[in-house]
Amino acid sequence: MTGTPLLLVHPGDHGVAVYARDMAAAVGALGDARTVDAGEVGQLPEGTAVHAHFTDRLWGASPEDASRVFADLASRVRLSVTLHDVPQASDGEQNRTRRRAAYARVAAAARAVVVNSEHERALLREEDVWSGAVSVIPLPVELEADAGRGRPDGSVGVLGFFYPGKGHDEAADAAAAAGISRLTVLGRASDGHAAELETFVRRAAGLGVEVEVTGWLDDDEIARRGRAVSVPVIAHRHISASGSLASWIGWGRRPVAVRNRYIDEMAALRPGTITAVAEGDLAGALRHAIAHPDTTWHGLARLPVSRAEVASGYLRLWDGLDS
């Protein structure tokens, strides 16, 4: 496979779908790039070179369905893949087993496998998903024009779709312990999790923490709100590559993040952009951050790994694949 493959994109606001479209645009800005909609891949000539982004929820109603769809496509076209949301213990034992099998099938069917972090590459081995070659191309961070800090709104902010394991419960518990009475959910419930979001709002209220759920916001408004929260927080239990972390940093924020292997990797990649703390120290870190707002901004004018650099990484990968 030489040159740029067709870039498979999905519609909708799923984070992986949005990222695939964003990266297709970034690749296109550097050279010739064409996209193909997921609904049109059945019309592609056999042997066409294609690159796809895979997470099971985007490809099928179940992990089994998703991996079958991918493998069927890979049997007809020369398919490389970026894996997202890699299986891990926080999936729960039953779903973990199913997702392991699905991702193993996808990796085995692909001509090249990409992940967004060394952490995910290690997970593929640790979860017995894939022990073959894996390329690591980090998620980009693009510093956006500084629209000013504005007045902090007094809340702890958690960014992105709500789903169990995203860190909302940990953020609410820490906020309550720190004496912070407001939490902003910047986004909406992930599909199928609306009832759990309602339960979370009620539980947080019982702790003395009022939760505002913004719902879906366009790019300008979510950036404005992201700059307004007093303390951005990353406290995921399910750890894959984090688009939320990249967005916070791109808006100039320095989030308080519970340490894990991925957070440590990103802190080393972009020094000065994350306040990494142990889980037991989260409440104290929130208390300190809300009292010292300057610590929640990184103030950097340049950061490693932009969209253009990531796009160049993909171009090098595809040029190096066998025809």
Coordinates of C-alpha atoms in Angstrom, one line a residue:
M1 CA 0.0 0.0 0.0
T2 CA 1.7 3.2 -1.1
G3 CA 0.3 6.8 -1.0
T4 CA -2.7 8.0 0.8
P5 CA -5.6 5.5 1.2
L6 CA -9.2 6.4 1.2
L7 CA -10.1 7.7 4.6
L8 CA -13.3 6.1 6.0
V9 CA -15.5 8.4 8.0
H10 CA -18.7 8.0 10.0
P11 CA -21.4 10.7 10.4
G12 CA -22.6 11.9 13.9
D13 CA -21.1 13.3 17.0
H14 CA -19.4 10.3 18.5
G15 CA -15.9 11.4 19.5
V16 CA -14.2 8.8 17.3
A17 CA -16.3 9.8 14.3
V18 CA -15.5 13.5 14.9
Y19 CA -11.8 12.7 15.2
A20 CA -11.7 10.6 12.0
R21 CA -13.3 13.5 10.1
D22 CA -10.9 16.0 11.7
M23 CA -7.9 13.9 10.8
A24 CA -9.1 13.4 7.2
A25 CA -9.2 17.2 6.9
A26 CA -5.7 17.5 8.4
V27 CA -4.3 14.9 6.0
G28 CA -6.1 16.7 3.1
A29 CA -4.4 19.9 4.1
L30 CA -1.0 18.3 3.4
G31 CA -1.8 16.6 0.1
D32 CA -4.3 14.5 -1.8
A33 CA -6.8 12.8 0.5
R34 CA -10.2 11.4 -0.3
T35 CA -12.8 10.2 2.1
V36 CA -15.4 7.5 1.8
D37 CA -18.6 7.4 4.0
A38 CA -19.1 4.3 6.0
G39 CA -22.4 3.7 4.2
E40 CA -20.7 3.6 0.8
V41 CA -17.8 1.2 1.4
G42 CA -19.7 -1.7 -0.1
Q43 CA -19.3 0.0 -3.5
L44 CA -15.5 0.2 -3.3
P45 CA -13.6 -1.9 -5.9
E46 CA -11.9 -4.9 -4.3
G47 CA -8.3 -4.2 -3.2
T48 CA -8.9 -0.5 -2.5
A49 CA -6.6 0.9 0.1
V50 CA -8.6 2.3 3.1
H51 CA -7.8 3.6 6.6
A52 CA -10.5 3.4 9.3
H53 CA -10.9 4.4 12.9
F54 CA -12.4 1.7 15.0
T55 CA -14.4 1.6 18.3
D56 CA -17.0 -1.1 18.6
R57 CA -19.9 1.2 19.5
L58 CA -19.3 3.0 16.2
W59 CA -19.3 -0.1 14.0
G60 CA -22.1 -2.2 15.3
A61 CA -24.8 -2.9 17.9
S62 CA -22.5 -5.2 19.8
P63 CA -18.7 -6.0 19.9
E64 CA -19.4 -9.1 17.8
D65 CA -21.4 -7.2 15.2
A66 CA -18.8 -4.5 15.0
S67 CA -15.8 -6.8 14.5
R68 CA -17.7 -8.8 11.9
V69 CA -18.5 -5.7 9.9
F70 CA -14.8 -4.7 10.0
A71 CA -13.5 -8.2 9.1
D72 CA -15.9 -8.4 6.2
L73 CA -14.7 -5.1 4.9
A74 CA -11.0 -6.1 5.4
S75 CA -11.6 -9.3 3.3
R76 CA -12.3 -7.1 0.3
V77 CA -10.1 -4.0 0.7
R78 CA -6.6 -3.3 2.0
L79 CA -7.6 -1.9 5.4
S80 CA -5.4 -0.3 8.0
V81 CA -6.9 0.8 11.3
T82 CA -6.6 3.2 14.3
L83 CA -8.0 1.5 17.4
H84 CA -9.8 3.6 20.0
D85 CA -11.3 2.7 23.5
V86 CA -9.0 -0.4 23.9
P87 CA -10.5 -3.2 26.1
Q88 CA -9.5 -3.1 29.7
A89 CA -10.6 -4.1 33.2
S90 CA -13.0 -1.2 33.7
D91 CA -15.2 -2.7 30.9
G92 CA -16.5 -5.3 33.5
E93 CA -15.5 -8.9 33.1
Q94 CA -18.3 -10.0 30.7
N95 CA -18.0 -7.0 28.4
R96 CA -14.2 -7.1 28.7
T97 CA -14.1 -10.7 27.3
R98 CA -16.4 -9.8 24.4
R99 CA -14.5 -6.6 23.5
R100 CA -11.1 -8.4 23.7
A101 CA -12.3 -10.9 21.2
A102 CA -13.7 -8.2 18.9
Y103 CA -10.6 -6.1 19.0
A104 CA -8.4 -9.2 18.4
R105 CA -10.4 -10.0 15.3
V106 CA -10.1 -6.4 14.0
A107 CA -6.3 -6.2 14.6
A108 CA -5.8 -9.6 12.9
A109 CA -7.8 -8.5 9.9
A110 CA -6.0 -5.1 9.4
R111 CA -2.8 -4.5 7.4
A112 CA -1.5 -2.1 10.0
V113 CA -2.6 -1.2 13.5
V114 CA -2.3 2.3 15.1
V115 CA -3.1 3.5 18.6
N116 CA -2.8 6.9 20.2
S117 CA -0.5 6.2 23.1
E118 CA 2.1 3.8 24.4
H119 CA -0.4 3.0 27.2
E120 CA -2.8 1.6 24.6
R121 CA 0.0 -0.3 22.8
A122 CA 0.8 -1.9 26.2
L123 CA -2.9 -2.6 26.8
L124 CA -3.2 -4.6 23.6
R125 CA -0.5 -6.9 24.8
E126 CA -1.7 -7.1 28.4
E127 CA -5.3 -7.8 27.3
D128 CA -4.1 -10.5 24.9
V129 CA -5.6 -8.6 22.0
W130 CA -2.7 -8.2 19.7
S131 CA 1.1 -8.8 20.0
G132 CA 2.0 -7.8 16.5
A133 CA 3.4 -4.5 15.2
V134 CA 1.6 -1.4 16.4
S135 CA 2.3 2.2 15.5
V136 CA 1.8 5.0 18.1
I137 CA 0.5 8.3 16.8
P138 CA -0.7 10.5 19.6
L139 CA -3.8 12.6 19.6
P140 CA -3.0 16.1 18.5
V141 CA -3.4 19.3 20.5
E142 CA -4.0 22.5 18.6
L143 CA -3.7 25.7 20.6
E144 CA -6.8 27.8 19.9
A145 CA -6.8 31.6 19.8
D146 CA -7.0 32.9 23.4
A147 CA -10.4 34.4 23.8
G148 CA -9.5 35.5 27.3
R149 CA -9.9 33.8 30.6
G150 CA -13.0 35.6 31.7
R151 CA -14.4 35.3 35.3
P152 CA -14.2 31.8 36.8
D153 CA -17.6 30.4 37.4
G154 CA -16.9 28.6 40.6
S155 CA -17.4 25.1 39.2
V156 CA -15.4 21.9 38.7
G157 CA -15.7 20.9 35.0
V158 CA -15.8 17.5 33.4
L159 CA -15.7 17.5 29.6
G160 CA -17.2 15.1 27.1
F161 CA -20.0 12.6 26.9
F162 CA -21.3 11.2 30.3
Y163 CA -20.9 7.5 30.8
P164 CA -19.9 5.3 33.7
G165 CA -16.1 5.4 34.3
K166 CA -15.7 8.9 32.8
G167 CA -14.8 10.3 36.2
H168 CA -17.9 12.3 37.1
D169 CA -18.5 10.5 40.3
E170 CA -14.9 10.9 41.4
A171 CA -15.0 14.6 40.5
A172 CA -18.3 15.1 42.5
D173 CA -16.9 13.3 45.5
A174 CA -13.7 15.3 45.5
A175 CA -15.6 18.6 44.9
A176 CA -17.8 17.9 47.9
A177 CA -14.8 17.1 50.1
A178 CA -13.1 20.3 48.9
G179 CA -16.1 22.4 49.7
I180 CA -16.9 23.2 46.1
S181 CA -20.7 23.2 45.5
R182 CA -20.9 23.3 41.7
L183 CA -20.0 20.8 38.9
T184 CA -20.4 21.4 35.2
V185 CA -20.9 18.5 32.8
L186 CA -19.7 19.9 29.5
G187 CA -21.7 17.7 27.2
R188 CA -24.5 15.3 27.2
A189 CA -25.2 11.7 28.1
S190 CA -23.6 9.1 25.9
D191 CA -26.3 7.1 24.0
G192 CA -28.0 4.7 26.4
H193 CA -26.7 6.5 29.6
A194 CA -29.3 9.2 30.1
A195 CA -30.9 7.5 33.2
E196 CA -27.4 7.1 34.7
L197 CA -26.8 10.8 34.2
E198 CA -30.0 11.6 36.1
T199 CA -28.9 9.3 38.9
F200 CA -25.5 11.0 39.1
V201 CA -27.1 14.4 39.3
R202 CA -29.3 13.3 42.2
R203 CA -26.4 11.6 44.0
A204 CA -24.2 14.7 43.6
A205 CA -27.0 16.8 45.0
G206 CA -27.1 14.6 48.0
L207 CA -23.4 15.5 48.5
G208 CA -24.2 19.2 48.3
V209 CA -22.9 19.5 44.8
E210 CA -25.2 21.1 42.2
V211 CA -24.7 19.7 38.7
E212 CA -25.3 21.7 35.5
V213 CA -25.5 19.6 32.3
T214 CA -24.9 21.8 29.3
G215 CA -26.0 19.3 26.7
W216 CA -24.4 19.3 23.3
L217 CA -22.5 22.6 22.5
D218 CA -20.9 23.7 19.2
D219 CA -17.1 24.2 19.1
D220 CA -17.1 27.9 20.0
E221 CA -19.5 27.6 22.9
I222 CA -17.9 24.5 24.4
A223 CA -14.5 26.3 24.2
R224 CA -16.0 29.4 25.9
R225 CA -17.6 27.3 28.7
G226 CA -14.4 25.3 29.0
R227 CA -12.4 28.4 29.7
A228 CA -15.0 29.6 32.2
V229 CA -15.0 26.6 34.6
S230 CA -12.8 27.2 37.7
V231 CA -11.2 23.8 37.7
P232 CA -11.0 21.4 34.8
V233 CA -10.8 17.8 36.0
I234 CA -9.8 14.5 34.4
A235 CA -10.6 11.5 36.6
H236 CA -11.4 8.6 34.2
R237 CA -11.5 5.1 35.5
H238 CA -11.7 3.8 31.9
I239 CA -8.3 4.9 30.5
S240 CA -7.7 5.1 26.8
A241 CA -6.5 8.1 24.8
S242 CA -8.4 11.2 26.0
G243 CA -9.8 13.7 23.5
S244 CA -11.1 15.6 26.6
L245 CA -7.6 16.1 27.8
A246 CA -6.5 17.3 24.4
S247 CA -9.3 19.8 24.3
W248 CA -8.6 21.2 27.7
I249 CA -5.0 21.8 26.8
G250 CA -5.9 23.3 23.5
W251 CA -8.1 25.9 25.3
G252 CA -5.1 26.8 27.4
R253 CA -6.2 25.0 30.5
R254 CA -4.1 22.9 32.8
P255 CA -6.5 20.3 34.2
V256 CA -6.2 18.5 37.5
A257 CA -5.8 14.8 36.5
V258 CA -5.8 11.6 38.5
R259 CA -2.5 9.9 37.8
N260 CA -2.3 6.7 35.7
R261 CA -0.1 5.4 33.0
Y262 CA -1.7 7.5 30.2
I263 CA -1.7 10.7 32.2
D264 CA 2.0 10.3 33.1
E265 CA 2.7 9.7 29.4
M266 CA 0.9 12.8 28.3
A267 CA 2.5 14.9 31.1
A268 CA 5.9 13.8 29.8
L269 CA 4.9 14.5 26.1
R270 CA 3.6 18.1 27.0
P271 CA 5.4 19.2 30.2
G272 CA 3.5 21.9 32.2
T273 CA 0.1 21.2 30.8
I274 CA -1.3 18.8 33.5
T275 CA -1.5 18.9 37.3
A276 CA -1.2 15.1 38.0
V277 CA -2.3 13.9 41.4
A278 CA -2.9 10.6 43.2
E279 CA -6.6 9.7 43.5
G280 CA -6.5 10.3 47.2
D281 CA -5.2 13.8 46.7
L282 CA -7.8 14.9 44.2
A283 CA -9.9 16.9 46.8
G284 CA -6.9 18.7 48.1
A285 CA -5.8 19.5 44.5
L286 CA -9.2 20.9 43.7
R287 CA -9.2 23.0 46.8
H288 CA -5.8 24.4 45.9
A289 CA -6.7 25.0 42.3
I290 CA -9.9 27.0 43.0
A291 CA -7.9 29.2 45.4
H292 CA -5.1 29.7 42.9
P293 CA -6.8 30.0 39.5
D294 CA -3.5 30.7 37.7
T295 CA -2.5 27.1 38.3
T296 CA -5.4 25.9 36.0
W297 CA -3.8 27.6 32.9
H298 CA -0.6 26.4 31.3
G299 CA 0.3 29.7 29.5
L300 CA 2.3 28.0 26.8
A301 CA 2.5 29.3 23.2
R302 CA 3.7 26.2 21.6
L303 CA 3.0 22.5 22.2
P304 CA 4.3 19.2 20.8
V305 CA 2.2 17.2 18.3
S306 CA -0.1 19.4 16.3
R307 CA -2.8 18.2 13.8
A308 CA -0.3 18.7 11.0
E309 CA 2.3 16.6 12.8
V310 CA -0.2 13.8 13.4
A311 CA -1.3 13.9 9.7
S312 CA 2.4 13.7 8.7
G313 CA 2.8 10.7 10.9
Y314 CA -0.1 8.9 9.1
L315 CA 1.4 9.8 5.7
R316 CA 4.7 8.2 6.7
L317 CA 2.9 5.1 8.0
W318 CA 1.0 4.6 4.8
D319 CA 4.0 5.3 2.6
G320 CA 5.8 2.5 4.5
L321 CA 3.2 -0.2 4.0
D322 CA 3.7 -2.9 1.4
S323 CA 1.8 -2.5 -1.8

